[in-house]
XYZ file of C-alpha atoms in Angstrom:
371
model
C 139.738 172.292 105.673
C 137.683 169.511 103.383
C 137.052 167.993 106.961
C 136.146 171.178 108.939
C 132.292 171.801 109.113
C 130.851 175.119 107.733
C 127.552 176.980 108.264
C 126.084 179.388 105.575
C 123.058 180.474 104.078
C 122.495 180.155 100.390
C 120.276 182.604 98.354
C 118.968 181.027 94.909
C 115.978 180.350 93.657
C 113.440 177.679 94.641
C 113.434 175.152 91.854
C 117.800 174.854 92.107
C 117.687 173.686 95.922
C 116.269 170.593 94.367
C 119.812 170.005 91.960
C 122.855 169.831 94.480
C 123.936 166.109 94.770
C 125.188 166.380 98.105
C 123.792 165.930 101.260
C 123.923 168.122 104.298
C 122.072 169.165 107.561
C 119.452 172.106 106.984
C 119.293 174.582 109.670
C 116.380 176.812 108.492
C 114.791 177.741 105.100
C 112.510 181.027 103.967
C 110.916 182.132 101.106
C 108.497 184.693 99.545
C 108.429 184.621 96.180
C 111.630 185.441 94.823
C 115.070 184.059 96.051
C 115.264 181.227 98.834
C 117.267 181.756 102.236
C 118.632 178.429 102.856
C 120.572 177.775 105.987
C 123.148 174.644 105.461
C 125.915 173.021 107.669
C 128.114 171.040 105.773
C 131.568 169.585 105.202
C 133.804 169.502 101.842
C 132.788 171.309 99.065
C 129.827 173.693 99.091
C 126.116 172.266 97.905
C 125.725 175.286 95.737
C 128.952 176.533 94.619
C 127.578 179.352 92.089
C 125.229 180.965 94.408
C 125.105 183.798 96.894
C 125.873 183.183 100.181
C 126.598 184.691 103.640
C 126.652 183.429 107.656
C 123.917 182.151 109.061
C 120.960 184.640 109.694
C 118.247 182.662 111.973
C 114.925 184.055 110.293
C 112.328 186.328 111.938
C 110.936 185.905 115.208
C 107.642 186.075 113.546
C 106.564 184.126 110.283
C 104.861 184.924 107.312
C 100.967 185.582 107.372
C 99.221 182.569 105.882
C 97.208 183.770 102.799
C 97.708 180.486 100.719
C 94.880 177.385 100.665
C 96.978 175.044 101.813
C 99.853 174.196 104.746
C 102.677 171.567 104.262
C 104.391 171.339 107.563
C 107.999 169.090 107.305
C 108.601 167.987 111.068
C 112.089 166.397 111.403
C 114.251 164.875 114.036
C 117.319 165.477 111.793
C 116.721 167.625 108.610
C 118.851 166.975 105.591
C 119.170 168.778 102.326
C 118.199 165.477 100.640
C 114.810 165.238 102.714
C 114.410 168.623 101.497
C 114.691 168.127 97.909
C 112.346 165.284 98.110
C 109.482 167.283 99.792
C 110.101 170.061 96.934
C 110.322 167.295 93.934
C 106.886 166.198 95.779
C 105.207 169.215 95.238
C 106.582 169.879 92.080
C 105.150 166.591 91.163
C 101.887 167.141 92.593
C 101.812 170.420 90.459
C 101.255 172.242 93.821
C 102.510 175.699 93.605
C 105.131 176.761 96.956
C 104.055 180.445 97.606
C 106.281 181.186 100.716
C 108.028 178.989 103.142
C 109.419 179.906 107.115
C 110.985 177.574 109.174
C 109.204 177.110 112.565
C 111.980 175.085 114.777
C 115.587 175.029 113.701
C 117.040 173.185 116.667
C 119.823 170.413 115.811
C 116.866 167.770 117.291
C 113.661 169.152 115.875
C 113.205 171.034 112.461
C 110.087 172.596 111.408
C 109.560 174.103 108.135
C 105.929 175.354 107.042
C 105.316 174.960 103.313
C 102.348 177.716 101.980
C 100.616 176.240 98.736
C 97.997 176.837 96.440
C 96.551 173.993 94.762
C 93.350 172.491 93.523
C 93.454 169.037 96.100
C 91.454 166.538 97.315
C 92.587 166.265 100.651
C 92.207 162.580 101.448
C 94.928 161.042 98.981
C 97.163 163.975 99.035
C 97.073 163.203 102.769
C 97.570 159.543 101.840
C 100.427 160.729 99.327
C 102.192 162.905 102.137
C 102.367 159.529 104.435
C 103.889 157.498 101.965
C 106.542 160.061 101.079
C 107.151 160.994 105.104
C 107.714 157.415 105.729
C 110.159 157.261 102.774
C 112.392 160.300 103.665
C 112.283 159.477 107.713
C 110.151 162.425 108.618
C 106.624 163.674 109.410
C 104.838 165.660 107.037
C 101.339 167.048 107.896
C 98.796 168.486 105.161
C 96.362 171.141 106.610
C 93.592 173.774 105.352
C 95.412 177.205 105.651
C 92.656 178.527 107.860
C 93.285 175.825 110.575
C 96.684 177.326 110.931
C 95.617 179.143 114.040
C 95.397 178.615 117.808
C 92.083 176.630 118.577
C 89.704 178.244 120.433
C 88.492 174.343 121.981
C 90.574 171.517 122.393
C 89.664 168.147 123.006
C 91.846 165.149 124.291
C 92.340 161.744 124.706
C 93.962 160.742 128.201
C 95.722 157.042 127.250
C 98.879 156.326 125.891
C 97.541 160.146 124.605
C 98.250 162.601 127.630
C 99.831 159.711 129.553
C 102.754 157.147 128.622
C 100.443 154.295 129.246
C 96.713 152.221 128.786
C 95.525 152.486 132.725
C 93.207 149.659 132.109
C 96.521 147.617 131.509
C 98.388 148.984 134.117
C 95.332 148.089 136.929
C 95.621 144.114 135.203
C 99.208 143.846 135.469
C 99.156 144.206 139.420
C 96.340 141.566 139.566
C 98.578 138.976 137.298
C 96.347 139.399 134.223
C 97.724 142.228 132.184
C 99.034 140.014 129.415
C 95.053 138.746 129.200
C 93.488 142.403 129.173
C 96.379 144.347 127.433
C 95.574 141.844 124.606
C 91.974 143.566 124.319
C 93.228 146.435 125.106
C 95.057 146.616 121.449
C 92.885 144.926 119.829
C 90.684 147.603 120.524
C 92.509 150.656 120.268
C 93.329 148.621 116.509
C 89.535 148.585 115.905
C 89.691 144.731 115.488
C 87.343 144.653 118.428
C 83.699 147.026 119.729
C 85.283 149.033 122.187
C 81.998 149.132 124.528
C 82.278 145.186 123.858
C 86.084 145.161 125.085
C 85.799 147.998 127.921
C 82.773 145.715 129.618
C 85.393 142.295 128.889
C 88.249 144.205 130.650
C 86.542 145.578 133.683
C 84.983 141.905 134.427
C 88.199 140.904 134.389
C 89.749 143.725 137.466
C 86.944 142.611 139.717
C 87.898 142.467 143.123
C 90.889 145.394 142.364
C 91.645 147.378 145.962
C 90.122 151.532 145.177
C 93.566 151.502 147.839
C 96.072 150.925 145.098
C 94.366 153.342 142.232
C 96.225 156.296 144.208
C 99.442 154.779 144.157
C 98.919 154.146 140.065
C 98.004 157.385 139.732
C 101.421 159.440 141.097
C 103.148 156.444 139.161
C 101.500 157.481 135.633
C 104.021 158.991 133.221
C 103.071 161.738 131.121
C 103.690 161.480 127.218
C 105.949 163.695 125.920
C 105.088 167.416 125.354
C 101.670 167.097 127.487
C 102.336 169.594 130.067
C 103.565 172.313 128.000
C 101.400 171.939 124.801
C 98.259 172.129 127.413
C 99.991 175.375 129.367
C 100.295 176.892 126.282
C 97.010 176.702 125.372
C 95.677 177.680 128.614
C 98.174 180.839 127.947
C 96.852 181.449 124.513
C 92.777 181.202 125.962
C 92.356 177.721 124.920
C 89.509 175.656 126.603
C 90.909 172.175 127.215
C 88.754 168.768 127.894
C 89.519 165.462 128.473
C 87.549 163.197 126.613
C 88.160 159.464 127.401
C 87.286 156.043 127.774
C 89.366 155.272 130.776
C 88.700 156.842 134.183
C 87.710 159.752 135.914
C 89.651 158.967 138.830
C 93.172 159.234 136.936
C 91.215 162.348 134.588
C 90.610 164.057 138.424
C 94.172 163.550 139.446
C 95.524 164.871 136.426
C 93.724 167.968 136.244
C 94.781 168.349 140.250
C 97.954 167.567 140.214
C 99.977 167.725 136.427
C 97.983 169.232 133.826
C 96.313 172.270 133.141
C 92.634 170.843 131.751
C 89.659 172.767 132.314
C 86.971 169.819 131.349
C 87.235 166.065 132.201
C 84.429 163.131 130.759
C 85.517 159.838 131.287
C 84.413 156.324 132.515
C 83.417 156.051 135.995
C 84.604 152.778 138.693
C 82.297 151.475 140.700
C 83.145 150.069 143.851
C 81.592 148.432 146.804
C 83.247 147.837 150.380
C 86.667 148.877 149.027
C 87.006 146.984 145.577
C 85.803 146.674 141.704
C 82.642 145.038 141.201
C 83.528 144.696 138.062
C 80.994 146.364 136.345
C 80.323 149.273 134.207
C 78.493 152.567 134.695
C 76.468 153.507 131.745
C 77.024 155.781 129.624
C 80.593 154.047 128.289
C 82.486 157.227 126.937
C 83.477 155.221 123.507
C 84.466 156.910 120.109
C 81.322 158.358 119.275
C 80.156 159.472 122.846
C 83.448 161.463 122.366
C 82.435 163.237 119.334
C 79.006 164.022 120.702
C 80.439 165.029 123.736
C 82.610 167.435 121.603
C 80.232 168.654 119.447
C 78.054 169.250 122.317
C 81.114 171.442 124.432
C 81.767 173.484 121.245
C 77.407 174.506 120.891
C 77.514 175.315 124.505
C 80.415 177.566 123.789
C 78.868 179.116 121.154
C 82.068 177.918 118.671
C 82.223 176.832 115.135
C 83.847 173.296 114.549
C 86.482 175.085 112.722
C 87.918 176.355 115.899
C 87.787 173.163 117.543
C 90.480 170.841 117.092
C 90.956 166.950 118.895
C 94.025 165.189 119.636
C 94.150 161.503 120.159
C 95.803 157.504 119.337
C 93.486 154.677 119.069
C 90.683 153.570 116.816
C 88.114 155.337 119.334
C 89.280 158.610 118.546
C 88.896 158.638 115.071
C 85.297 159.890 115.341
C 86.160 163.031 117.303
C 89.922 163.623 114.974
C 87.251 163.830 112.051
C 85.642 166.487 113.951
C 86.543 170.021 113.186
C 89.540 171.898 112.104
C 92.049 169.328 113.063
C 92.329 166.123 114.378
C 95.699 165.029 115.122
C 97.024 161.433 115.768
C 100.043 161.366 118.410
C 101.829 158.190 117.802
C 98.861 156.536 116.162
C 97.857 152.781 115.936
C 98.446 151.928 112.082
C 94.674 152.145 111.764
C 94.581 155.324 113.406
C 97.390 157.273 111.562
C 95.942 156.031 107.778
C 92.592 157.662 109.288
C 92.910 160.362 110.926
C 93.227 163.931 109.044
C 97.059 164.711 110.680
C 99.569 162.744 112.121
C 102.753 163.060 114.440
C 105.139 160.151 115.176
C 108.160 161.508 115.745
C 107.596 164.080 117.969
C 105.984 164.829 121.815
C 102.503 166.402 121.817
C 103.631 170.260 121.711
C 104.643 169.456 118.438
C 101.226 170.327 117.646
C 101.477 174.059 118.431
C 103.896 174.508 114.850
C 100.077 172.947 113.553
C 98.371 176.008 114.995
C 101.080 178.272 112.981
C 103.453 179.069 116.106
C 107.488 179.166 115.565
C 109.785 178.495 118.914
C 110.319 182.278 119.901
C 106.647 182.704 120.188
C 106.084 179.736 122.299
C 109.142 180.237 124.196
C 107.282 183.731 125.075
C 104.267 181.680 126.638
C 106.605 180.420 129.182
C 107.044 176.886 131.081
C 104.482 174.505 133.086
């Protein structure tokens, strides 16, 4: 028996989840004021021995309405009780008050559990507080203004090592026998230890003389990150406008919008070629971090859209302009640079991760349907 695992949900207040000195796997958590509905698998004796409990009851297919200032969203691979209890002690410490709690995900390989809180914050180092503690317990944890808890109305993207697994710049030097020599800019760049317009003219110099023949067989060899295709069908379900916004190329953006993803706008660098290869040089205007953000800001007026239904999604140092944009800007797998910068941050997860940002749970995006 002491070996055999058990699932059951606990009901007890708040504050005691944070006094059990075991350790278990967390399968979902609610709460709305009164008693918690916390959803344990363990093995051996039981975390909370003097409390109610039942079977497992998956919560609602819909959660709570958001009428708190503030959003805490806990995104793990693997949530334990003990992550748990640190995120609570956190707020307790903070003096941030917990006014209701759902769980958004409560898959074995992805937990999501959306924290509602009212408290008098300045948002840059609580952000700065919540990285710290996320990197301590293993997790990500994501800070948000409650009213950015909704589906955007514009979205705007960047396409490397963002949308796709890879830096196409790089990938173009490698078959020429120089990647090590322009992937080496490449980061430096995306690290902001280097002028991106200064690096992007460096690098194409550099592929002069590449075949326009090969760039189609590149492009049905990119891989896409993660997540891509179904966080961008989703929005396209949920009436989304979607635009890439990048400082690689056009001729990857085009191929990507025709043939994997569902984008609606594309602004990126363009190649010039003559008889067949890369001169070499660029075509003004460079789309670098701040052409991005004008180029944002300038989709959203022509929309007729406030930046607070705008959000921008993004990696490297020349995305932190847009990311600081409007509602929210999240960093996928950021630089180091990037993920200290930029308002939100996921590491751990693929790109729809970002939909539990926009206050969706699994049911309702499992409604939306595949790519």
């Amino acid at each position: 028996m002491g070996n055999e695992t058990r699932a059951q949900e606990f009901h007890l207040p708040l504050a005691q989840i944070t006094q059990s000195p075991l350790d278990c796997s967390v399968r979902y958590l609610t709460y709305s004021g009164d008693y918690a509905r916390l959803g344990l698998e363990y093995m051996g004796a039981a975390p909370f021995p003097d409390t109610t409990s039942c079977e497992l009851n998956l919560p609602s297919t819909t959660p709570s309405a958001v009428e708190s200032l503030w959003c805490l969203t806990l995104l793990s691979p693997a949530a334990t009780l003990t992550q748990l209890q640190r995120v609570l002690e956190f707020c307790a410490e903070q003096q941030w008050q917990i006014n209701a709690i759902d769980t958004l995900a409560h898959r074995h390989e992805c937990m999501v559990i959306r924290l509602q809180l009212n408290a008098e914050l300045e948002f840059s180092p609580a952000r700065f507080a919540c990285l710290q503690l996320a990197e301590e317990i293993g997790a990500d944890l994501v800070l948000q203004d409650s009213a950015s808890q909704r589906v955007p109305t514009l979205a705007g993207f960047d396409m490397d090592s963002t949308l796709i697994d890879a830096e196409v710049i790089d990938e173009l030097a490698k078959i020429t026998g120089i990647g090590d020599q322009v992937a080496a800019i490449t980061t430096a760049a995306m690290r902001g230890e280097l002028d991106f317009r200064d690096s992007f003219k460096k690098r194409m110099a550099l592929l002069k003389g590449f075949s326009e023949q090969r760039l189609a067989e590149i492009a049905q060899q990119l891989l896409l990150k993660e997540g891509a295709q179904k966080l961008l069908h989703c929005l396209r379900e949920l009436g989304c406008k979607t635009v890439i916004l990048s400082g690689g190329f056009t001729y990857f953006a085009n191929f990507l919008q025709k043939e994997r993803l569902a984008v609606d706008l594309i602004y990126a660098n363009e190649l010039e070629f003559a008889e067949g290869v890369l001169t070499g040089e660029v075509i003004e205007p460079i789309v670098d971090g701040m052409r991005k953000r004008l180029l944002l800001e300038e989709i959203a007026r022509d929309m007729g859209l406030p930046l607070e239904q705008v959000v921008a999604v993004g990696d490297g140092a020349n995305d932190i302009p847009m990311l600081n944009l409007g509602a929210l800007g999240i960093a996928i797998h950021p630089k180091p640079k990037v993920r200290l910068e930029a308002p939100q941050a996921i590491t751990l997860f693929g790109l729809d991760a970002a939909l539990y940002l926009f206050g969706l749970n699994d049911q309702q995006i499992a409604k939306l349907g595949q790519p």
